[in-house]
């Protein structure tokens, strides 16, 4: 190899001389095999290198020269340095559509006066009201279905309703004193001592018996006259130890016949400081006897109402 064709480098490597390889120090060529052209590194170079982008999905060394790709429109579409990815275009379109949808939704929500003015407490109250209304409607539906079932039962339903009405009328008749009654109960006899039996002692006994569950009562005098005791019955002190009950005069001794639970009514009369103790303190005597079938036969005339009316 002659000296005219090659120039020896300082490292002993042969380096061809030419315009593309600048000389090293002291006129020697650059020992770097991959050294760039000095004109490319000079800030006064007439042309700048165009930026390049690494192609997604391609090789690590494959790049797309944007400046050259724009200038060479007649190149092949299959070239990896100029081809635009279809997946990137699709992703960009989807992101733009999503952004547009979010903007429209936020704008419509912010401009809705009803949603903006409604508080959380109001929403909870509205939900509670709806649930309560649903419960009431379900109860109404169940009641209507039961009524429909009873109406469809025909003669059996009408017979049951008639029997229920009769039973209710009998109960009201006994409470009002217009019907006689019989059942287990007590016979309470007042015997006067040094003092006559006062009307207040008889009234105390009636109230104690009512509180103990008495269902029907009548009071009888020594002359066998009887008066039915109802809610409106009054007691007045008469002459010579007599009593005036609902305007009728009765003489002693007095006997109250009552229908109810015997044990409960006896306990009520014998409480400390009660009727038995009061009558005994006045010098009299109160005799209480159980009756398996006490009979209350005295009747009270029906009361004609002048002011009270049933609620429709």
Short mmCIF file of N, CA and C in Angstrom, two decimals, residues 186 209 212 261-271 276 287-291:
data_model
loop_
_atom_site.label_atom_id
_atom_site.label_comp_id
_atom_site.label_asym_id
_atom_site.label_seq_id
_atom_site.Cartn_x
_atom_site.Cartn_y
_atom_site.Cartn_z
N UNK A 186 -121.21 -11.52 91.17
CA UNK A 186 -121.29 -11.36 92.62
C UNK A 186 -122.65 -10.77 93.01
N UNK A 209 -116.51 -1.64 91.15
CA UNK A 209 -116.90 -2.79 90.34
C UNK A 209 -116.70 -2.51 88.85
N UNK A 212 -113.14 -2.93 87.98
CA UNK A 212 -112.71 -4.33 88.01
C UNK A 212 -113.28 -5.15 86.86
N UNK A 261 -115.92 -10.97 86.34
CA UNK A 261 -115.01 -11.94 86.95
C UNK A 261 -115.12 -11.82 88.46
N UNK A 262 -115.62 -12.86 89.16
CA UNK A 262 -115.85 -12.75 90.61
C UNK A 262 -114.57 -12.45 91.40
N UNK A 263 -113.48 -13.13 91.09
CA UNK A 263 -112.25 -12.96 91.87
C UNK A 263 -111.71 -11.53 91.74
N UNK A 264 -111.72 -10.98 90.54
CA UNK A 264 -111.20 -9.63 90.34
C UNK A 264 -112.06 -8.60 91.06
N UNK A 265 -113.37 -8.75 90.96
CA UNK A 265 -114.25 -7.77 91.60
C UNK A 265 -114.19 -7.87 93.12
N UNK A 266 -114.04 -9.08 93.66
CA UNK A 266 -113.92 -9.23 95.12
C UNK A 266 -112.66 -8.56 95.61
N UNK A 267 -111.55 -8.72 94.89
CA UNK A 267 -110.29 -8.09 95.29
C UNK A 267 -110.42 -6.57 95.29
N UNK A 268 -111.14 -6.03 94.29
CA UNK A 268 -111.30 -4.58 94.22
C UNK A 268 -112.10 -4.04 95.40
N UNK A 269 -113.05 -4.77 95.86
CA UNK A 269 -113.87 -4.31 97.00
C UNK A 269 -113.12 -4.40 98.32
N UNK A 270 -112.15 -5.32 98.42
CA UNK A 270 -111.47 -5.55 99.69
C UNK A 270 -110.10 -4.89 99.77
N UNK A 271 -109.78 -4.00 98.88
CA UNK A 271 -108.48 -3.32 98.98
C UNK A 271 -108.44 -2.48 100.25
N UNK A 276 -115.26 -2.03 101.47
CA UNK A 276 -115.54 -2.85 102.65
C UNK A 276 -115.06 -2.15 103.91
N UNK A 287 -121.58 -7.66 102.71
CA UNK A 287 -121.51 -9.10 102.49
C UNK A 287 -121.37 -9.35 100.98
N UNK A 288 -120.33 -10.08 100.58
CA UNK A 288 -120.05 -10.37 99.17
C UNK A 288 -120.19 -11.86 98.95
N UNK A 289 -121.05 -12.26 98.03
CA UNK A 289 -121.28 -13.67 97.71
C UNK A 289 -121.05 -13.92 96.22
N UNK A 290 -120.40 -15.07 95.91
CA UNK A 290 -120.19 -15.44 94.51
C UNK A 290 -121.47 -16.05 93.95
N UNK A 291 -121.68 -15.79 92.67
CA UNK A 291 -122.83 -16.36 91.95
C UNK A 291 -122.32 -16.96 90.64
#
